[in-house]
Amino acid sequence: MDKKIFEQEKQYLSEVFAEIDKKKAKNKAKIDKNTQEIQNLKSYFSQHFYEIKTDGDELASINLQIENLEQQNAALEKENKRLTKQRKNPYFGRFDFQEAGQKNSQSFYVGLGNIQIPNQINLVYDWRADICSLYYDDKIGKTSYTCPDGEVSGNLSLKRQYKITGGNLDYYIDSHLVIDDDILMEQLSQNATSKMHEIASTIQKEQNVLIRADNFENTIVQGVAGSGKTSIAMHRVSYLLYKYRNTLKSEDILILSPSELFSDYLSEVLPSLGEEKSFTTTFAELAKRLLGQEFETREELLERMIGNQSQEDFENVAIKSSFEFLTDLKKFLSKDICNLFVPKALNFGNVSISKETVEDIYFDKMKNLPIYKRIEVLAEFITEKFSLHESLKPDLIKRAKKILYGKFVTTDLLKIYNLFLGSLDLKEVDHIGAYDIAPVLLIKECLFGLKHGFDAKYVIVDEMQDYSPCHFELFDKLWGCSKLYLGDIYQSIDRTLPATYLRNLAKLTKSKIKYLNRSYRSTMQISLFSQKILGKHIANNVNRNGEEVEFIRTRNCALAIEKILAKREKTNKGQSVAIICKTKEDIKALQKASAVIKKFKQLSNAKISSKKIITTPASAKGVEFDCVIIPFANQEKYRNELDKNLLYVSSTRALHKLYFVCDKTPSVFLKKG
């Protein structure tokens, strides 16, 4: 590290700090001035209330002035909040670029947001700016980037990364690569936290391509465990909100999360990037609103399947999660369900509509529409036969629809679903199971339409491997906008997904497939062992060495775990530890056997705040821990494909250390390791 350059960089950092402080002070003065003006306007209104209330124009003018001043203050306070955060680490990178035709190169410092001297160039550029793609994508030499004015060519002559802590420049590194291994390794070696954090300073080239994609095509991202899928999705949201800030707001983006727990885990990513939180919900919450009746949750299904290992459950999931099942359902919805309507002549006082007319409209003229659209057309046709004022028509349409729905053999969703299952010679159901929810909702959508109140311009579906083709068909019915599907077919728990699955899913959802095969989460030792459990080499690892995976043979799992915890408390205090059991029954057994383990918090819908967690693979998906302990790792517990998937998911949650504690013959999947 050149001493002279280091001093120059320290001086530049001081200038940036000074500009941040100056900007914050200026914003604060403006906020104070606006606040005083608001008070003056309110005082004036109070003093001249009786005169103003009779003058509509003056009243509207005062309200508008107050509203504008309050909006200004909200924007200034938001900027100051961002500047306060950014002052801790104003920028993390720099690149020097000479645009073609220009005599000199210009230095661009990259950070979480713009820091600009009024009427001059930026001291720091927002990482999402078009030109900053050069920092993430390109090596030194001739290159170009794309902006609204087109492609800009030039020469990239320098890439530099910085480590800034506590207001001090620790060091800088010049690199021909996008992100230098030393800085990346330092980030990856940090302990797990209770919230997912932004990764703007360490975004890799393959991740950047997905984040900055300017098209709004449906995209499937198949990413191995630890490839940063969800982080990429959150940074893509931030990028879109920046790029299309005049037309896209945070409330326009919906994130369908696997659980409330995971939603909480994601909650701070967007605010840390200077954006408002997007609306996040779970499929269970969505289904609760849409279905209006009880159903089995996915968590309940998994707990039963993992505990009982029932062949009937396996077969049920395999059938109802198949593309063939969706194809049969779509045929049923386009034809058979329509025949539940029995046309009859309709008499409304002096107005009569023949059975033949009803038949012609319902079965012929509207034959390509879903049932609820046909009923709407018929209801409007009936209403037009009356000479009514426009204000009275909605009520009559509502009454007509009620009468028309009364002409169906049944409109009971479960009965209709059982008719469909019967047509396939499948067993009828007396309650809605986890894999029945989407088909039943598709029936409801065809019959009545679905009003969900979750409008969106962009939808992100996380853990896509947990959904069936029927779910994806439902998502298309609910949201006609572009979607980003994220997941890992190798982390599917209740079924094994073949290589053809992604191609079929891409065809169904009209999506492009993008692959992320590099894993950043676990040490090389943990990642390689996890892949041996799976029996496939699916990931390329960053070269982060760590401790070896440990196997502990014991007669008492609880006692062995206590010893592990006592040892780690001395050597790795402050790190998060997760005990990942196969079932909730195993959790109960461990906590009953050990007062130490009893203090561990269970992951449910609570927040991930404890450093000591005990949970199951299904609940732990998507979350990471410094250390993972997998108890009862014997052949009796882990013996088939489902068990192998559970072991793989559990082991890939570990960042730095992985233990298997075995009280009997070790699982065959561990012997492969």
XYZ file of C-alpha atoms in Angstrom:
673
model
C 0.000 0.000 0.000
C 1.601 3.263 -1.191
C 1.964 5.726 1.723
C 1.426 8.820 -0.432
C -1.734 7.369 -2.018
C -2.953 6.300 1.417
C -2.657 9.895 2.688
C -4.479 11.199 -0.406
C -7.284 8.713 0.203
C -7.496 9.761 3.866
C -7.807 13.391 2.759
C -10.602 12.490 0.325
C -12.431 10.618 3.090
C -12.179 13.732 5.293
C -13.727 15.833 2.517
C -16.589 13.365 2.194
C -17.196 13.409 5.959
C -17.231 17.231 5.912
C -19.730 17.289 3.044
C -22.008 14.782 4.794
C -21.989 16.885 7.979
C -22.623 20.057 5.984
C -25.518 18.465 4.090
C -27.096 17.118 7.282
C -26.851 20.523 8.954
C -28.384 22.224 5.919
C -31.243 19.700 5.863
C -31.815 20.182 9.593
C -31.993 23.960 9.176
C -34.507 23.530 6.351
C -36.592 21.130 8.465
C -36.629 23.644 11.341
C -37.608 26.461 8.984
C -40.409 24.362 7.446
C -41.641 23.324 10.887
C -41.836 26.964 11.970
C -43.683 27.870 8.777
C -46.164 25.058 9.387
C -46.764 26.407 12.890
C -47.278 29.912 11.499
C -49.821 28.648 8.964
C -51.692 26.721 11.649
C -51.679 29.773 13.941
C -52.967 31.962 11.127
C -55.706 29.436 10.417
C -56.677 29.331 14.096
C -56.776 33.144 14.410
C -58.802 33.659 11.226
C -60.896 30.500 11.410
C -64.321 32.073 10.823
C -63.121 34.137 7.857
C -61.180 31.287 6.239
C -63.836 28.593 6.562
C -66.142 30.552 4.253
C -63.335 31.039 1.703
C -62.777 27.666 0.047
C -59.818 28.831 -2.044
C -57.832 30.186 0.915
C -58.586 27.094 2.995
C -57.382 24.811 0.182
C -54.261 26.963 -0.284
C -53.309 26.734 3.410
C -53.867 22.967 3.471
C -51.780 22.531 0.325
C -48.912 24.627 1.734
C -48.894 22.600 4.957
C -48.995 19.320 3.031
C -46.091 20.368 0.776
C -43.971 21.462 3.748
C -44.657 18.194 5.590
C -43.688 16.194 2.493
C -40.465 18.209 2.190
C -39.639 17.499 5.826
C -40.317 13.760 5.399
C -37.942 13.642 2.411
C -35.252 15.638 4.247
C -35.531 13.470 7.358
C -35.243 10.344 5.215
C -32.111 11.743 3.542
C -30.550 12.656 6.894
C -31.251 9.171 8.193
C -29.467 7.723 5.173
C -26.537 10.155 5.534
C -26.162 9.272 9.220
C -25.908 5.606 8.318
C -23.616 6.246 5.371
C -21.248 8.376 7.433
C -20.077 5.196 9.180
C -18.892 3.852 5.844
C -19.305 6.537 3.137
C -18.065 4.348 0.291
C -16.539 0.938 -0.275
C -15.049 1.163 -3.747
C -13.618 3.342 -6.473
C -12.969 3.009 -10.184
C -11.300 5.364 -12.655
C -12.951 5.628 -16.066
C -11.965 7.658 -19.114
C -14.873 8.118 -21.481
C -14.031 7.865 -25.183
C -13.229 11.322 -26.560
C -12.322 12.764 -23.137
C -8.743 13.788 -22.285
C -8.707 12.665 -18.670
C -10.150 9.860 -16.587
C -12.527 10.542 -13.708
C -12.613 8.843 -10.326
C -15.926 7.383 -9.189
C -16.369 6.436 -5.528
C -19.121 3.864 -4.926
C -21.333 3.786 -1.814
C -24.880 3.145 -0.615
C -26.085 6.574 -1.798
C -25.107 9.784 -3.564
C -23.065 12.386 -1.712
C -22.862 15.506 -3.842
C -21.390 18.976 -3.567
C -24.159 21.356 -4.742
C -23.936 22.051 -8.496
C -20.812 19.869 -8.782
C -20.016 16.234 -9.459
C -20.766 13.541 -6.912
C -18.199 12.826 -4.259
C -19.834 9.382 -3.916
C -22.079 7.628 -6.436
C -25.019 5.413 -5.560
C -24.059 1.772 -6.231
C -27.222 1.455 -8.350
C -26.230 4.214 -10.805
C -25.726 2.969 -14.381
C -22.041 3.837 -14.465
C -21.381 1.885 -11.264
C -22.066 -1.347 -13.121
C -18.425 -0.987 -14.243
C -17.307 -1.547 -10.654
C -19.119 -4.869 -10.429
C -18.871 -6.233 -13.957
C -15.657 -5.275 -15.669
C -11.927 -5.800 -15.452
C -9.308 -3.185 -16.258
C -9.154 -2.044 -19.902
C -11.553 -1.103 -22.668
C -15.163 -1.424 -21.627
C -18.584 0.229 -21.774
C -21.771 0.669 -19.816
C -25.366 1.357 -20.781
C -27.367 4.391 -19.685
C -30.609 6.039 -20.900
C -28.642 7.876 -23.615
C -27.230 4.610 -24.944
C -23.903 2.807 -24.674
C -20.918 4.723 -23.320
C -17.462 3.376 -24.214
C -14.148 4.122 -22.600
C -11.232 2.779 -20.639
C -11.231 1.490 -17.066
C -7.824 2.121 -15.511
C -8.252 1.484 -11.776
C -10.320 -0.531 -9.318
C -9.883 0.067 -5.628
C -11.625 -1.249 -2.517
C -11.659 0.281 0.953
C -12.063 -0.871 4.513
C -13.446 2.025 6.597
C -14.360 1.527 10.261
C -15.134 4.054 12.971
C -14.502 6.976 10.617
C -10.995 5.767 9.791
C -9.551 4.364 6.589
C -7.999 1.031 7.601
C -6.625 0.107 4.203
C -7.274 0.040 0.476
C -6.689 -2.717 -2.089
C -6.175 -2.278 -5.830
C -7.585 -5.185 -7.776
C -8.115 -6.315 -11.350
C -11.080 -8.341 -10.112
C -14.521 -7.046 -9.219
C -14.321 -7.841 -5.528
C -10.982 -8.737 -4.000
C -10.835 -12.085 -2.217
C -9.431 -10.562 0.992
C -12.390 -8.219 1.492
C -14.929 -10.825 0.393
C -13.468 -13.383 2.814
C -13.559 -10.849 5.633
C -17.261 -10.263 4.993
C -18.020 -13.988 4.739
C -16.112 -14.772 7.934
C -18.327 -12.511 10.037
C -20.788 -14.009 12.484
C -24.419 -14.535 11.600
C -26.882 -11.876 12.704
C -30.595 -11.900 13.470
C -31.261 -9.923 10.272
C -30.100 -10.399 6.721
C -27.751 -7.550 5.791
C -27.026 -5.691 2.567
C -24.166 -6.961 0.394
C -23.682 -3.929 -1.872
C -19.939 -3.854 -1.170
C -19.381 -7.507 -2.133
C -21.807 -8.093 -5.012
C -20.266 -10.519 -7.481
C -20.494 -10.340 -11.263
C -23.040 -13.137 -11.690
C -25.169 -11.596 -8.924
C -24.914 -8.121 -10.438
C -26.294 -9.355 -13.780
C -29.509 -10.432 -12.028
C -29.752 -7.336 -9.848
C -29.421 -4.894 -12.767
C -31.470 -6.728 -15.398
C -33.418 -3.952 -17.106
C -36.063 -6.167 -18.665
C -39.139 -7.202 -16.737
C -39.237 -10.776 -17.990
C -40.321 -13.556 -15.686
C -37.147 -15.089 -14.295
C -36.401 -18.314 -12.421
C -33.231 -18.201 -10.325
C -31.955 -21.657 -9.446
C -29.308 -21.024 -6.824
C -27.410 -23.488 -4.675
C -27.477 -23.092 -0.896
C -25.556 -19.980 0.125
C -25.439 -18.430 -3.360
C -27.137 -15.262 -2.135
C -30.501 -15.746 -3.884
C -32.585 -13.804 -1.398
C -29.970 -11.078 -0.961
C -29.927 -10.661 -4.731
C -33.709 -10.374 -4.769
C -33.680 -7.647 -2.107
C -30.937 -5.722 -3.904
C -32.884 -6.073 -7.143
C -35.865 -4.458 -5.425
C -33.597 -1.616 -4.303
C -32.195 -1.258 -7.836
C -35.664 -1.172 -9.442
C -36.906 1.418 -6.935
C -33.885 3.579 -7.803
C -33.989 3.042 -11.566
C -37.746 3.535 -11.933
C -38.310 5.868 -8.966
C -40.839 8.001 -10.868
C -43.141 5.075 -11.678
C -42.376 2.372 -9.107
C -42.842 2.644 -5.339
C -41.997 0.190 -2.579
C -45.694 -0.606 -2.091
C -45.845 -1.757 -5.745
C -43.551 -4.694 -4.992
C -44.792 -7.825 -3.254
C -42.488 -10.422 -1.693
C -44.040 -13.836 -1.107
C -41.953 -15.180 1.749
C -41.819 -18.772 3.084
C -42.765 -17.720 6.635
C -43.403 -14.759 8.926
C -40.121 -15.652 10.588
C -38.244 -15.271 7.305
C -40.093 -12.035 6.541
C -38.742 -10.634 9.788
C -35.266 -11.883 8.874
C -35.461 -9.812 5.653
C -37.019 -6.761 7.253
C -33.917 -4.562 7.526
C -32.331 -5.142 4.105
C -34.248 -2.497 2.153
C -34.071 0.156 4.914
C -30.300 -0.420 5.091
C -30.193 0.348 1.356
C -32.167 3.565 1.847
C -35.548 2.256 0.666
C -38.917 1.731 2.291
C -39.914 -1.845 3.092
C -41.885 -3.653 0.394
C -45.033 -5.523 1.326
C -44.161 -9.047 2.447
C -46.642 -11.821 3.082
C -46.716 -15.601 3.195
C -48.712 -18.007 1.073
C -50.518 -19.195 4.209
C -51.629 -15.634 4.981
C -52.680 -15.101 1.367
C -54.638 -18.370 1.327
C -56.329 -17.496 4.614
C -57.727 -14.335 3.041
C -58.707 -15.958 -0.230
C -60.108 -19.256 1.006
C -62.054 -18.162 4.045
C -61.930 -21.635 5.612
C -59.544 -23.870 7.531
C -56.762 -25.756 5.791
C -53.641 -27.735 6.594
C -50.499 -25.623 6.465
C -47.312 -26.763 4.772
C -45.581 -26.851 8.167
C -48.244 -29.230 9.507
C -47.909 -31.444 6.450
C -44.118 -31.599 6.725
C -44.234 -32.395 10.429
C -46.609 -35.286 9.717
C -44.677 -36.552 6.695
C -41.310 -36.366 8.428
C -42.645 -38.027 11.575
C -44.869 -40.734 10.039
C -43.171 -41.321 6.669
C -46.547 -42.452 5.293
C -46.504 -43.857 1.754
C -49.970 -42.389 1.237
C -48.652 -38.891 1.993
C -45.706 -39.351 -0.368
C -47.986 -40.480 -3.197
C -50.477 -37.683 -2.519
C -47.733 -35.043 -2.703
C -46.192 -36.610 -5.811
C -49.518 -36.605 -7.688
C -50.766 -33.176 -6.623
C -47.416 -31.488 -7.199
C -47.111 -32.815 -10.754
C -47.521 -30.864 -13.986
C -49.960 -33.553 -15.153
C -52.257 -32.786 -12.204
C -52.391 -29.117 -13.247
C -53.073 -30.070 -16.880
C -56.017 -32.233 -15.774
C -57.320 -29.460 -13.510
C -57.198 -26.886 -16.322
C -59.204 -29.257 -18.559
C -61.729 -29.688 -15.752
C -62.027 -25.912 -15.296
C -62.471 -25.267 -19.016
C -65.204 -27.847 -19.484
C -66.552 -30.117 -16.738
C -67.073 -27.475 -14.059
C -69.020 -25.327 -16.517
C -71.632 -28.076 -16.819
C -72.563 -27.626 -13.163
C -74.669 -24.681 -14.350
C -78.209 -25.732 -15.294
C -79.806 -23.131 -17.624
C -83.455 -22.273 -16.990
C -85.872 -19.630 -18.174
C -85.627 -16.508 -16.012
C -88.666 -14.395 -15.126
C -88.376 -10.958 -13.490
C -91.860 -9.426 -13.396
C -92.576 -8.318 -16.947
C -89.105 -9.340 -18.133
C -88.575 -12.927 -19.294
C -85.402 -14.519 -20.647
C -85.668 -17.898 -22.309
C -83.637 -20.946 -21.391
C -82.223 -20.975 -24.928
C -80.939 -17.403 -24.580
C -79.262 -18.212 -21.271
C -77.709 -21.332 -22.838
C -76.496 -19.413 -25.876
C -74.771 -16.714 -23.799
C -73.297 -19.074 -21.173
C -72.228 -22.056 -23.305
C -71.562 -20.531 -26.729
C -70.903 -16.788 -26.822
C -68.868 -16.800 -23.563
C -67.410 -20.325 -23.821
C -63.778 -19.127 -23.599
C -64.310 -17.163 -20.381
C -64.136 -18.391 -16.777
C -67.474 -18.985 -15.087
C -67.507 -15.768 -13.046
C -67.107 -13.724 -16.237
C -69.990 -15.599 -17.894
C -72.189 -14.904 -14.872
C -71.220 -11.216 -14.952
C -72.167 -10.974 -18.641
C -75.495 -12.718 -18.015
C -76.269 -10.465 -15.037
C -75.520 -7.351 -17.108
C -77.658 -8.728 -19.972
C -80.572 -9.209 -17.562
C -80.131 -5.709 -16.090
C -80.178 -4.076 -19.518
C -83.688 -5.489 -20.060
C -84.901 -3.052 -17.410
C -85.143 0.683 -17.940
C -83.293 1.709 -14.812
C -81.291 4.700 -13.726
C -77.535 3.956 -13.697
C -77.396 4.283 -9.906
C -79.842 1.366 -9.510
C -78.064 -1.052 -11.853
C -75.286 -2.289 -9.492
C -77.846 -3.537 -6.977
C -79.830 -5.362 -9.678
C -76.645 -6.912 -11.119
C -75.810 -8.198 -7.637
C -79.309 -9.736 -7.269
C -79.173 -11.261 -10.739
C -75.790 -12.888 -10.020
C -77.183 -14.398 -6.823
C -80.074 -15.914 -8.770
C -77.754 -17.233 -11.491
C -75.399 -18.866 -8.994
C -78.480 -20.552 -7.562
C -78.813 -22.434 -10.877
C -75.603 -24.417 -10.224
C -75.834 -28.021 -9.015
C -73.355 -26.942 -6.306
C -70.991 -24.077 -5.637
C -69.358 -25.763 -2.648
C -65.608 -25.649 -3.382
C -64.718 -28.867 -1.563
C -67.521 -30.799 -3.278
C -66.415 -29.523 -6.696
C -62.798 -30.387 -5.904
C -63.855 -33.899 -4.957
C -65.704 -34.191 -8.267
C -62.414 -33.375 -9.962
C -60.458 -35.870 -7.831
C -63.105 -38.507 -8.603
C -62.679 -37.910 -12.330
C -59.014 -38.911 -11.867
C -59.889 -41.919 -9.676
C -58.167 -40.230 -6.747
C -59.288 -40.431 -3.129
C -61.729 -37.715 -2.061
C -60.758 -35.403 0.804
C -62.788 -34.250 3.794
C -60.528 -31.266 4.506
C -58.208 -29.039 2.493
C -54.639 -30.307 2.720
C -51.488 -28.315 2.000
C -51.368 -29.485 -1.631
C -55.140 -28.979 -2.062
C -55.078 -25.235 -1.313
C -53.896 -24.036 -4.726
C -56.242 -26.338 -6.752
C -59.233 -25.300 -4.623
C -58.331 -21.629 -5.078
C -58.067 -22.151 -8.843
C -61.588 -23.596 -8.724
C -62.747 -20.588 -6.711
C -61.047 -18.224 -9.188
C -62.873 -19.874 -12.098
C -66.204 -19.898 -10.272
C -66.217 -16.566 -8.444
C -62.990 -14.719 -9.277
C -60.476 -13.797 -6.586
C -60.207 -10.409 -4.899
C -57.065 -10.449 -2.812
C -56.129 -6.795 -2.212
C -52.459 -7.523 -2.931
C -52.003 -5.570 -6.153
C -48.421 -5.426 -7.385
C -46.267 -4.317 -10.310
C -43.522 -6.791 -9.482
C -43.688 -10.008 -7.452
C -40.886 -12.011 -5.862
C -41.599 -15.629 -4.916
C -38.970 -17.087 -2.585
C -38.336 -20.801 -1.932
C -39.999 -21.698 -5.249
C -39.256 -25.409 -4.729
C -41.898 -25.456 -1.976
C -44.681 -24.716 -4.474
C -46.455 -26.949 -6.972
C -47.375 -26.145 -10.605
C -50.894 -25.371 -9.334
C -49.403 -22.665 -7.107
C -47.599 -21.068 -10.050
C -50.790 -21.137 -12.116
C -52.557 -19.420 -9.212
C -49.834 -16.758 -8.974
C -50.406 -15.932 -12.644
C -54.142 -15.574 -11.990
C -53.499 -13.260 -9.039
C -50.773 -11.103 -10.562
C -50.355 -10.372 -14.256
C -47.086 -8.512 -13.646
C -43.504 -9.757 -13.973
C -42.241 -12.206 -11.379
C -38.914 -13.324 -9.982
C -38.909 -16.909 -8.737
C -36.060 -17.909 -6.410
C -35.147 -21.260 -4.989
C -33.093 -24.412 -5.022
C -34.569 -27.681 -6.263
C -31.998 -29.529 -4.132
C -33.533 -28.063 -0.971
C -36.958 -29.532 -1.650
C -37.936 -31.541 1.430
C -41.159 -33.417 0.702
C -40.323 -34.505 -2.870
C -37.298 -34.982 -5.069
C -37.338 -32.690 -8.084
C -35.754 -34.000 -11.309
C -33.528 -31.939 -13.606
C -36.440 -31.571 -16.062
C -38.491 -29.752 -13.419
C -36.933 -26.346 -14.096
C -37.492 -26.603 -17.855
C -41.136 -27.534 -17.340
C -41.579 -24.743 -14.806
C -39.985 -22.215 -17.165
C -42.415 -23.276 -19.890
C -45.403 -22.991 -17.552
C -44.441 -19.563 -16.189
C -42.936 -18.254 -19.468
C -39.686 -17.589 -17.628
C -35.995 -17.534 -18.369
C -33.776 -19.658 -16.115
C -30.686 -18.201 -14.464
C -28.268 -20.346 -12.470
C -26.193 -19.400 -9.429
C -23.711 -22.187 -8.792
C -21.235 -20.423 -6.512
C -21.785 -20.760 -2.770
C -20.669 -18.007 -0.382
C -22.235 -19.051 2.918
C -20.372 -22.020 4.351
C -16.698 -22.844 4.661
C -15.292 -25.117 1.979
C -15.290 -28.033 4.446
C -19.005 -27.658 5.249
C -20.058 -27.043 1.671
C -18.181 -30.033 0.249
C -19.515 -32.327 2.952
C -23.087 -31.124 2.395
C -22.776 -31.958 -1.295
C -21.481 -35.433 -0.449
C -24.658 -35.985 1.594
C -26.634 -35.063 -1.495
C -24.474 -37.297 -3.657
C -23.964 -34.529 -6.234
C -21.412 -31.828 -6.910
C -23.693 -28.844 -7.523
C -21.768 -25.863 -6.159
C -18.498 -24.058 -6.722
C -17.161 -22.730 -3.446
C -15.311 -19.613 -2.520
C -11.990 -20.705 -1.123
C -12.818 -20.022 2.542
C -11.158 -22.586 4.763
C -12.495 -23.438 8.195
C -12.801 -26.164 10.768
C -13.470 -29.741 9.699
C -16.965 -31.179 10.032
C -17.077 -33.158 13.309
C -18.779 -36.477 14.067
C -19.441 -37.383 17.662
C -20.460 -40.916 18.617
C -22.232 -41.083 21.959
C -24.787 -42.967 24.001
C -26.343 -39.700 25.165
C -26.960 -36.982 22.559
C -28.069 -34.378 25.095
C -24.899 -34.812 27.173
C -22.694 -34.690 24.066
C -24.363 -31.475 22.921
C -23.853 -29.916 26.365
C -20.116 -30.627 26.046
C -20.013 -29.041 22.584
C -21.791 -25.954 23.882
C -19.487 -25.647 26.899
C -16.422 -25.864 24.645
C -17.755 -23.284 22.184
C -18.723 -20.934 24.983
C -15.015 -20.720 25.867
C -13.625 -20.462 22.336
C -16.417 -18.941 20.234
C -18.464 -16.828 22.621
C -21.032 -14.643 20.891
C -21.553 -16.917 17.927
C -25.030 -18.192 17.097
C -25.690 -21.902 17.578
C -28.598 -23.859 16.109
C -29.546 -27.390 17.089
C -31.493 -28.681 14.081
C -33.609 -31.728 14.919
C -35.507 -33.848 12.452
C -38.854 -33.452 14.246
C -40.504 -31.475 17.024
C -40.620 -34.710 19.022
C -36.815 -34.803 18.936
C -36.747 -31.219 20.195
C -38.993 -32.171 23.112
C -36.801 -35.156 23.934
C -33.601 -33.084 23.994
C -35.095 -30.256 26.017
C -36.546 -32.726 28.502
C -33.144 -34.396 28.888
C -31.089 -31.207 29.290
C -31.639 -28.043 31.301
C -29.021 -26.337 29.101
C -30.804 -27.208 25.843
C -34.147 -26.301 27.420
C -32.988 -22.657 27.399
C -32.670 -22.718 23.595
C -35.451 -20.818 21.820
C -37.606 -22.574 19.244
C -37.968 -21.044 15.812
C -41.624 -20.571 14.992
C -43.123 -17.283 13.960
C -41.037 -15.465 16.562
C -38.189 -13.177 15.636
C -34.676 -14.558 15.181
C -33.105 -12.673 18.053
C -31.630 -15.402 20.221
C -28.080 -16.670 19.702
C -29.254 -20.111 20.823
C -31.888 -21.713 18.611
C -33.418 -25.186 18.425
C -35.508 -25.930 15.368
C -36.341 -28.263 12.469
C -35.000 -28.198 8.877
C -38.293 -26.870 7.487
C -38.247 -23.865 9.828
C -34.531 -23.185 9.376
C -34.608 -22.940 5.574
C -33.197 -19.655 4.325
C -31.645 -18.748 7.679
C -27.988 -19.206 8.636
C -26.105 -19.788 11.880
C -22.451 -19.686 12.902
C -22.589 -23.218 14.242
C -25.063 -26.039 13.532
C -25.476 -29.217 15.578
C -27.497 -32.090 14.075
C -28.428 -34.657 16.768
C -29.659 -38.263 16.392
C -27.843 -38.493 13.024
C -28.309 -42.252 12.846
C -29.509 -44.708 10.211
C -32.819 -45.182 11.972
C -33.606 -41.458 11.739
C -32.080 -40.661 8.360
C -32.526 -43.515 5.914
C -34.460 -42.466 2.770
C -34.639 -39.693 0.156
C -36.719 -37.371 2.344
C -34.256 -37.854 5.211
C -31.329 -37.144 2.895
C -32.972 -33.857 1.871
C -33.417 -32.973 5.548
C -29.759 -33.620 6.312
C -28.673 -31.537 3.329
C -30.877 -28.570 4.251
C -29.744 -28.730 7.892
C -26.035 -28.910 7.098
C -26.174 -25.993 4.628
C -27.418 -23.669 7.384
C -23.930 -23.633 8.957
C -21.513 -20.785 8.306
C -18.393 -21.833 10.215
C -18.871 -25.121 12.085
C -20.970 -28.256 11.652
C -21.409 -31.149 14.108
C -23.219 -34.461 13.699
C -24.070 -36.178 16.981
C -24.905 -39.857 16.618
C -26.183 -42.254 19.286
C -26.530 -45.350 17.067
C -25.251 -46.564 13.694
C -24.523 -43.419 11.654
C -26.778 -42.618 8.726
C -25.621 -44.049 5.417
C -25.615 -40.502 4.019
C -22.925 -39.525 6.511
C -20.807 -42.543 5.655
C -20.682 -41.255 2.085
C -19.019 -38.218 3.561
